Coordinates of C-alpha atoms in Angstrom, one line a residue:
M1 CA -17.5 155.5 73.5
D2 CA -20.4 153.0 73.2
L3 CA -22.9 155.8 72.8
F4 CA -21.0 157.4 69.8
L5 CA -20.6 153.9 68.2
S6 CA -24.3 153.4 68.5
L7 CA -25.2 156.8 67.1
G8 CA -22.9 156.2 64.1
I9 CA -24.3 152.8 63.4
A10 CA -27.9 154.1 63.8
L11 CA -27.3 156.9 61.4
L12 CA -25.6 154.7 58.8
A13 CA -28.4 152.0 59.1
G14 CA -31.1 154.6 58.6
L15 CA -29.4 156.1 55.6
F16 CA -28.6 152.8 53.8
L17 CA -32.1 151.4 54.5
S18 CA -33.6 154.5 53.0
R19 CA -31.9 153.6 49.7
L20 CA -33.8 150.3 49.7
A21 CA -37.0 152.2 50.6
K22 CA -36.4 154.5 47.6
V23 CA -36.3 151.4 45.3
L24 CA -39.6 150.2 46.8
S25 CA -41.1 153.8 46.5
L26 CA -41.5 154.1 50.3
P27 CA -40.9 157.3 52.3
A28 CA -37.5 157.5 53.9
V29 CA -39.1 158.0 57.4
T30 CA -40.5 154.4 57.2
A31 CA -37.0 153.1 56.5
Y32 CA -35.6 155.0 59.5
L33 CA -38.2 153.5 61.8
V34 CA -37.6 150.0 60.5
A35 CA -33.8 150.5 61.0
G36 CA -34.6 151.5 64.6
V37 CA -36.7 148.4 65.2
I38 CA -33.9 146.2 63.8
L39 CA -31.2 147.9 66.0
G40 CA -33.5 147.9 69.0
P41 CA -34.0 145.5 72.0
Y42 CA -36.5 143.2 70.2
V43 CA -34.5 142.1 67.1
L44 CA -30.7 142.5 67.5
G45 CA -31.3 143.0 71.2
Q46 CA -32.5 139.4 71.4
L47 CA -29.4 138.2 69.6
A48 CA -27.3 140.1 72.0
K49 CA -28.6 138.0 74.9
V50 CA -26.8 135.0 73.5
S51 CA -23.4 134.9 75.2
A52 CA -21.5 134.6 71.9
F53 CA -23.0 137.8 70.6
S54 CA -23.2 139.8 73.9
W55 CA -20.8 142.3 72.5
L56 CA -23.6 143.5 70.2
S57 CA -25.2 145.3 73.1
H58 CA -22.4 147.7 73.1
L59 CA -22.9 148.7 69.5
F60 CA -26.6 148.8 68.9
L61 CA -29.6 150.5 70.6
T62 CA -30.4 147.4 72.7
D63 CA -29.9 148.9 76.2
P64 CA -32.9 150.8 77.8
E65 CA -30.5 153.0 79.7
K66 CA -28.7 154.0 76.4
L67 CA -32.1 154.8 74.8
G68 CA -32.9 156.9 77.8
S69 CA -29.6 158.8 77.4
L70 CA -30.7 159.7 73.8
H71 CA -33.7 161.6 75.1
V72 CA -31.9 164.9 74.5
I73 CA -31.8 164.0 70.7
T74 CA -35.6 163.5 70.8
E75 CA -36.3 166.8 72.6
V76 CA -34.0 168.8 70.3
A77 CA -35.3 167.2 67.1
L78 CA -38.9 167.9 68.1
G79 CA -37.9 171.5 68.8
F80 CA -36.5 171.9 65.3
I81 CA -39.5 170.2 63.8
A82 CA -41.9 172.5 65.7
F83 CA -39.8 175.5 64.7
S84 CA -40.0 174.4 61.0
I85 CA -43.7 173.9 61.2
G86 CA -44.1 177.3 62.9
S87 CA -42.3 178.9 60.0
E88 CA -45.1 177.7 57.7
F89 CA -47.5 180.2 59.3
R90 CA -46.4 183.1 57.1
W91 CA -48.9 185.9 57.1
S92 CA -49.1 185.9 53.3
C93 CA -50.2 182.3 53.5
L94 CA -52.4 182.7 56.5
K95 CA -54.5 185.3 54.7
Q96 CA -55.5 182.6 52.3
T97 CA -55.7 179.4 54.5
G98 CA -55.7 180.7 58.1
K99 CA -59.4 180.6 58.7
Q100 CA -59.8 177.3 56.9
A101 CA -57.0 175.7 58.9
A102 CA -58.3 177.0 62.2
V103 CA -61.8 175.6 61.6
V104 CA -60.8 172.3 60.0
G105 CA -58.1 171.7 62.6
T106 CA -60.4 172.2 65.5
V107 CA -63.3 170.2 63.9
Q108 CA -61.2 167.2 63.0
A109 CA -59.5 167.0 66.4
V110 CA -62.9 167.1 68.3
V111 CA -64.5 164.6 65.9
T112 CA -61.6 162.2 66.3
T113 CA -61.8 162.4 70.1
V114 CA -65.5 161.8 70.1
V115 CA -65.4 158.8 67.7
V116 CA -62.6 157.1 69.6
D117 CA -64.2 157.9 73.0
V118 CA -67.6 156.4 71.9
V119 CA -66.0 153.2 70.5
L120 CA -63.8 152.6 73.5
I121 CA -66.6 153.3 76.0
V122 CA -68.7 150.7 74.2
L123 CA -65.7 148.3 74.5
H124 CA -65.7 149.0 78.2
F125 CA -69.3 147.8 78.6
L126 CA -68.4 144.7 76.6
F127 CA -65.1 144.0 78.3
P128 CA -65.1 145.9 81.6
Q129 CA -62.2 143.9 82.9
V130 CA -60.0 145.0 80.0
I131 CA -60.6 148.8 79.6
S132 CA -62.0 151.4 82.0
I133 CA -64.0 154.6 81.2
A134 CA -61.1 156.6 82.5
S135 CA -58.7 154.9 80.0
A136 CA -61.2 155.4 77.1
L137 CA -61.5 159.1 77.8
V138 CA -57.7 159.7 77.8
L139 CA -57.2 157.5 74.7
G140 CA -59.8 159.5 72.9
A141 CA -58.0 162.7 73.6
V142 CA -54.6 161.3 72.6
A143 CA -56.2 160.2 69.3
A144 CA -56.5 163.9 68.3
A145 CA -52.7 164.3 68.2
T146 CA -50.8 163.8 65.0
A147 CA -47.0 163.5 64.2
P148 CA -45.7 166.7 62.9
A149 CA -42.3 165.2 62.4
T150 CA -43.5 162.4 60.1
T151 CA -45.7 164.8 58.1
L152 CA -42.9 167.3 57.7
M153 CA -40.4 164.6 56.6
V154 CA -42.7 163.3 53.9
V155 CA -43.4 166.9 52.7
Q156 CA -39.7 167.7 52.6
Q157 CA -38.6 164.5 51.0
Y158 CA -40.9 164.7 48.1
K159 CA -40.9 168.6 47.9
A160 CA -44.7 168.6 48.1
K161 CA -46.2 171.9 47.1
G162 CA -49.8 172.8 46.5
P163 CA -53.2 173.5 48.1
L164 CA -53.2 170.4 50.3
T165 CA -49.7 171.0 51.6
S166 CA -50.5 174.7 52.2
I167 CA -53.4 173.8 54.6
L168 CA -51.9 170.6 55.9
L169 CA -48.9 172.0 57.8
P170 CA -50.8 174.8 59.6
I171 CA -53.5 172.2 60.6
V172 CA -50.8 169.8 61.9
A173 CA -49.4 172.6 64.0
L174 CA -52.8 173.7 65.3
D175 CA -53.8 170.0 65.9
D176 CA -51.2 169.6 68.7
A177 CA -52.5 172.7 70.5
V178 CA -56.1 171.5 70.3
G179 CA -54.9 168.0 71.3
L180 CA -53.1 169.3 74.3
V181 CA -56.2 171.0 75.6
L182 CA -58.4 167.9 75.0
F183 CA -55.8 165.7 76.6
S184 CA -55.4 167.9 79.7
I185 CA -59.2 168.0 80.2
S186 CA -59.6 164.3 79.7
F187 CA -56.6 163.5 81.9
G188 CA -58.0 165.6 84.7
V189 CA -61.4 163.9 84.4
A190 CA -59.7 160.4 84.4
K191 CA -57.6 161.3 87.5
A192 CA -60.8 162.5 89.2
L193 CA -62.5 159.2 88.3
E194 CA -59.6 157.4 89.9
D195 CA -59.4 159.6 93.0
G196 CA -63.2 160.2 93.3
V197 CA -62.5 164.0 93.5
I198 CA -63.3 166.6 90.7
D199 CA -60.4 169.1 90.5
L200 CA -61.3 172.0 88.2
V201 CA -57.8 173.5 88.5
S202 CA -56.1 170.5 86.8
V203 CA -59.0 170.0 84.4
I204 CA -59.4 173.6 83.1
V205 CA -57.0 176.1 84.6
N206 CA -53.6 174.4 84.2
P207 CA -54.1 173.5 80.5
I208 CA -55.0 177.1 79.7
I209 CA -52.0 178.4 81.6
E210 CA -49.7 176.0 79.8
I211 CA -50.9 177.0 76.3
V212 CA -50.8 180.8 77.1
C213 CA -47.4 180.6 78.7
S214 CA -46.0 178.5 75.9
L215 CA -47.1 181.0 73.3
L216 CA -45.8 183.9 75.3
L217 CA -42.4 182.2 75.7
G218 CA -42.3 181.5 71.9
L219 CA -43.2 185.2 71.2
L220 CA -40.5 186.5 73.6
M221 CA -37.8 184.2 72.1
G222 CA -38.9 185.0 68.6
L223 CA -38.5 188.7 69.2
L224 CA -35.1 188.2 70.9
F225 CA -34.0 185.9 68.1
T226 CA -34.9 188.4 65.3
W227 CA -33.2 191.3 67.3
S228 CA -30.0 189.2 67.8
E229 CA -29.8 188.3 64.1
K230 CA -29.1 191.9 63.2
F231 CA -25.7 191.8 64.9
F232 CA -24.5 189.0 62.6
H233 CA -24.1 189.1 58.8
S234 CA -22.3 185.9 57.8
R235 CA -24.5 182.9 56.9
S236 CA -22.7 180.5 59.3
K237 CA -23.1 182.8 62.3
R238 CA -26.8 183.4 61.5
L239 CA -27.3 179.7 61.3
S240 CA -25.5 179.2 64.6
I241 CA -27.6 181.7 66.4
S242 CA -30.7 180.1 65.0
V243 CA -29.7 176.8 66.5
A244 CA -28.9 178.5 69.8
F245 CA -32.4 180.0 70.1
V246 CA -34.1 176.7 69.4
F247 CA -31.9 175.1 72.1
L248 CA -32.8 178.0 74.5
T249 CA -36.5 177.7 73.8
V250 CA -36.5 173.9 74.3
G251 CA -34.5 174.4 77.5
C252 CA -36.8 177.1 78.9
S253 CA -39.8 174.9 78.1
T254 CA -38.7 172.3 80.6
I255 CA -39.1 174.7 83.5
T256 CA -42.1 174.1 85.8
I257 CA -43.1 176.6 88.5
P258 CA -45.7 175.4 91.1
L259 CA -47.8 178.1 92.6
G260 CA -50.0 176.2 95.1
R261 CA -52.5 174.1 93.1
V262 CA -51.8 176.1 90.0
E263 CA -48.7 175.1 87.9
I264 CA -46.9 177.3 85.4
A265 CA -45.6 174.9 82.7
F266 CA -44.7 175.0 79.0
S267 CA -45.0 172.9 75.9
S268 CA -41.8 172.8 73.9
L269 CA -43.8 172.1 70.8
L270 CA -46.0 175.1 71.1
S271 CA -43.1 177.4 72.2
C272 CA -40.9 176.4 69.3
M273 CA -43.8 176.7 66.8
M274 CA -44.4 180.2 68.1
L275 CA -40.7 180.9 67.8
G276 CA -40.8 179.9 64.1
L277 CA -44.0 181.8 63.5
V278 CA -42.6 185.1 64.9
F279 CA -39.3 184.7 63.2
C280 CA -40.6 184.0 59.7
N281 CA -43.0 186.9 59.8
I282 CA -40.7 189.7 61.0
C283 CA -37.3 188.6 59.6
D284 CA -36.8 189.5 55.9
F285 CA -34.2 186.8 55.2
S286 CA -36.0 184.0 57.1
E287 CA -36.7 181.9 54.0
E288 CA -33.0 181.6 53.1
L289 CA -32.1 180.8 56.7
M290 CA -34.8 178.1 57.0
D291 CA -33.5 176.5 53.9
R292 CA -30.0 176.3 55.3
L293 CA -31.3 175.1 58.7
S294 CA -33.3 172.2 57.1
R295 CA -30.0 170.9 55.6
W296 CA -28.2 171.1 58.9
T297 CA -30.9 169.2 60.8
G298 CA -31.1 166.3 58.3
P299 CA -28.9 163.9 60.3
L300 CA -30.6 164.9 63.5
Y301 CA -34.0 163.9 62.0
V302 CA -32.6 160.6 60.9
L303 CA -31.3 159.8 64.4
F304 CA -34.7 161.0 65.8
F305 CA -36.7 158.4 63.8
V306 CA -34.2 155.6 64.2
C307 CA -34.2 156.1 68.0
S308 CA -38.0 156.3 67.9
G309 CA -38.1 152.9 66.1
A310 CA -35.7 151.4 68.6
A311 CA -37.9 152.6 71.5
L312 CA -41.1 150.9 70.1
N313 CA -42.2 148.2 72.5
L314 CA -43.1 145.1 70.5
T315 CA -44.2 143.2 73.5
V316 CA -47.6 144.9 73.3
F317 CA -48.6 142.3 70.7
G318 CA -48.4 139.6 73.4
N319 CA -51.5 140.9 75.3
L320 CA -54.8 140.0 73.6
G321 CA -56.8 142.7 75.4
V322 CA -54.3 145.3 74.3
V323 CA -54.4 144.0 70.7
I324 CA -58.2 144.2 70.5
C325 CA -58.4 147.7 72.1
G326 CA -55.3 148.8 70.1
L327 CA -56.9 147.7 66.8
A328 CA -60.1 149.6 67.7
Y329 CA -58.0 152.6 68.6
V330 CA -56.1 152.5 65.3
I331 CA -59.0 151.9 63.0
F332 CA -61.5 154.4 64.6
R333 CA -58.9 157.1 65.0
M334 CA -58.4 156.9 61.2
V335 CA -62.2 157.0 60.7
G336 CA -62.4 160.1 62.9
K337 CA -59.4 161.8 61.2
Y338 CA -60.8 161.1 57.7
F339 CA -64.4 162.2 58.3
G340 CA -63.5 165.0 60.7
N341 CA -61.2 166.5 58.1
Y342 CA -63.7 165.7 55.2
F343 CA -66.6 167.5 56.9
G344 CA -64.5 170.3 58.2
A345 CA -63.0 171.0 54.7
K346 CA -66.5 170.7 53.1
V347 CA -68.0 173.2 55.5
M348 CA -65.1 175.6 54.7
K349 CA -65.6 175.0 51.0
C350 CA -62.0 173.7 50.4
E351 CA -61.1 172.1 47.1
P352 CA -62.4 168.6 46.5
S353 CA -58.9 167.2 46.5
I354 CA -58.4 168.6 50.0
Q355 CA -61.6 167.2 51.3
K356 CA -60.8 163.7 50.0
N357 CA -57.1 163.6 51.0
L358 CA -56.5 165.8 54.1
G359 CA -57.6 163.2 56.6
I360 CA -55.4 160.5 55.1
A361 CA -52.4 162.8 55.2
M362 CA -53.0 163.2 59.0
F363 CA -52.9 159.6 60.0
P364 CA -49.3 159.7 61.4
Q365 CA -49.0 159.7 65.2
A366 CA -45.8 159.5 67.3
G367 CA -43.9 162.0 69.4
V368 CA -46.7 164.1 70.9
A369 CA -48.8 161.0 71.6
L370 CA -45.9 159.3 73.2
G371 CA -45.4 162.3 75.5
M372 CA -49.0 162.2 76.5
A373 CA -48.7 158.4 77.1
T374 CA -45.8 159.1 79.4
V375 CA -47.8 161.7 81.4
A376 CA -50.7 159.2 81.7
A377 CA -48.4 156.4 82.8
T378 CA -46.9 158.4 85.6
G379 CA -50.0 160.3 86.6
L380 CA -52.7 157.6 86.6
Q381 CA -52.1 154.7 89.0
E382 CA -54.7 152.2 87.8
N383 CA -55.0 153.0 84.1
G384 CA -51.6 154.6 83.1
E385 CA -49.8 151.5 82.0
F386 CA -52.7 150.2 79.9
I387 CA -53.0 153.6 78.2
Q388 CA -49.3 153.6 77.5
M389 CA -49.5 150.1 75.9
I390 CA -52.4 151.1 73.6
I391 CA -50.5 154.2 72.5
L392 CA -47.3 152.2 71.8
F393 CA -49.4 149.7 69.8
G394 CA -50.9 152.5 67.8
V395 CA -47.6 154.4 67.2
L396 CA -46.0 151.2 66.0
I397 CA -48.7 150.7 63.4
Y398 CA -49.0 154.3 62.4
E399 CA -45.3 155.1 62.1
L400 CA -44.6 152.0 60.0
F401 CA -47.4 152.5 57.5
S402 CA -48.8 156.0 57.7
P403 CA -45.9 157.7 55.9
M404 CA -46.8 155.7 52.8
L405 CA -50.5 156.8 53.2
S406 CA -49.4 160.5 53.6
K407 CA -47.4 160.2 50.4
M408 CA -50.3 158.6 48.6
A409 CA -52.7 161.4 49.8
L410 CA -50.2 164.2 48.6
M411 CA -49.8 162.4 45.2
R412 CA -53.6 162.0 44.8
A413 CA -54.0 165.7 45.5
G414 CA -51.3 166.6 42.9
D415 CA -48.9 168.1 45.5
I416 CA -46.2 165.6 44.7
Q417 CA -45.1 165.6 41.1
P418 CA -43.3 162.6 39.5
E419 CA -39.7 163.4 38.8
E420 CA -36.7 161.8 37.2
R421 CA -34.1 160.1 39.5
K422 CA -31.3 162.5 40.4
S423 CA -28.1 162.3 42.3
S424 CA -25.9 164.9 44.0
R425 CA -23.3 163.8 41.5
G426 CA -25.5 164.7 38.6
H427 CA -28.3 163.5 36.4
I428 CA -28.7 159.7 36.4
G429 CA -31.9 159.1 34.5

């Protein structure tokens, strides 16, 4: 009962706060995150500690156990987000932007990692008691990851369309694949530095296996998905089977098979991206179905971002060392993203508007980075908690402000056109 009350309040809070965000010309995703912070443990949660208001803890997202029970919403939402991004890899579009997206996506991820690594390693020599080399290496790899959910929400809200959007979504999708490889290698090196043993299996073999297996799983599910759709003709049943296959893919992605030192594992993001890619390229009615699916998943995305806001740990601001390293991480990650995308786009002779704005549109960071932070926190004994705090600090800053920057970049590139205010009830001005 308490959980359903909390979900209902969270959904309403996000929706009503988005109306205020619209008045202030802010992206809706920012409003959802702020709503989550307000409903979370550090705002209303503090009020709930007062005995007279203790009943609030039953209504809002103030209980860590309750937030943990909402993990399934996060997993499913990320699955649908990855599926939607994968559907942007249509062959007709890839023929125009595929090579550019592959080169720019790889260049910007590597440049961002190198820039953040160098800055944080310098900080290690200045403040060795605050940050270790192992932490610096892992944080540099995490910096490569972006937030596909935030980017997709901004694009969908403002119906962005144009050269920047066409290359942005494939790069965001590719970015997580490259980021996963960089993180796995850096994590393996960091673990070796802690243990004093270099393990090439965890550094090289397991990351490659995870990527290959994830793509194969997505391919298999995509083929089964398209085959299954042929047995259903009504829109509602086709929508239902689409939801079912995203659920199946997310569920299968949680399976881990240890084979000695080698581990067969999957990334739900990569698997669901591949599912969307296969489906959109071999199903002749995929565009219509994706449009209907985006409407169905709207409330799910709102809950995802509200829950993400509630999970942000505001106590990270209380540690001066974390604040200094966190600010360095945030600032130089943006530097790496901007110039990595700028030089990559320039080498590939992209339009000037893409060169100047692509990096800004890729500032958001959230779900994938938080997942990497969780892996680091559980897998690294000495440095894991520090890495997690820095990532939480960065995610808090990025998710509250980067949606506005993404909107600004898309507007500067001309992909978002000013439009009159409209309502579902009709024209209002």
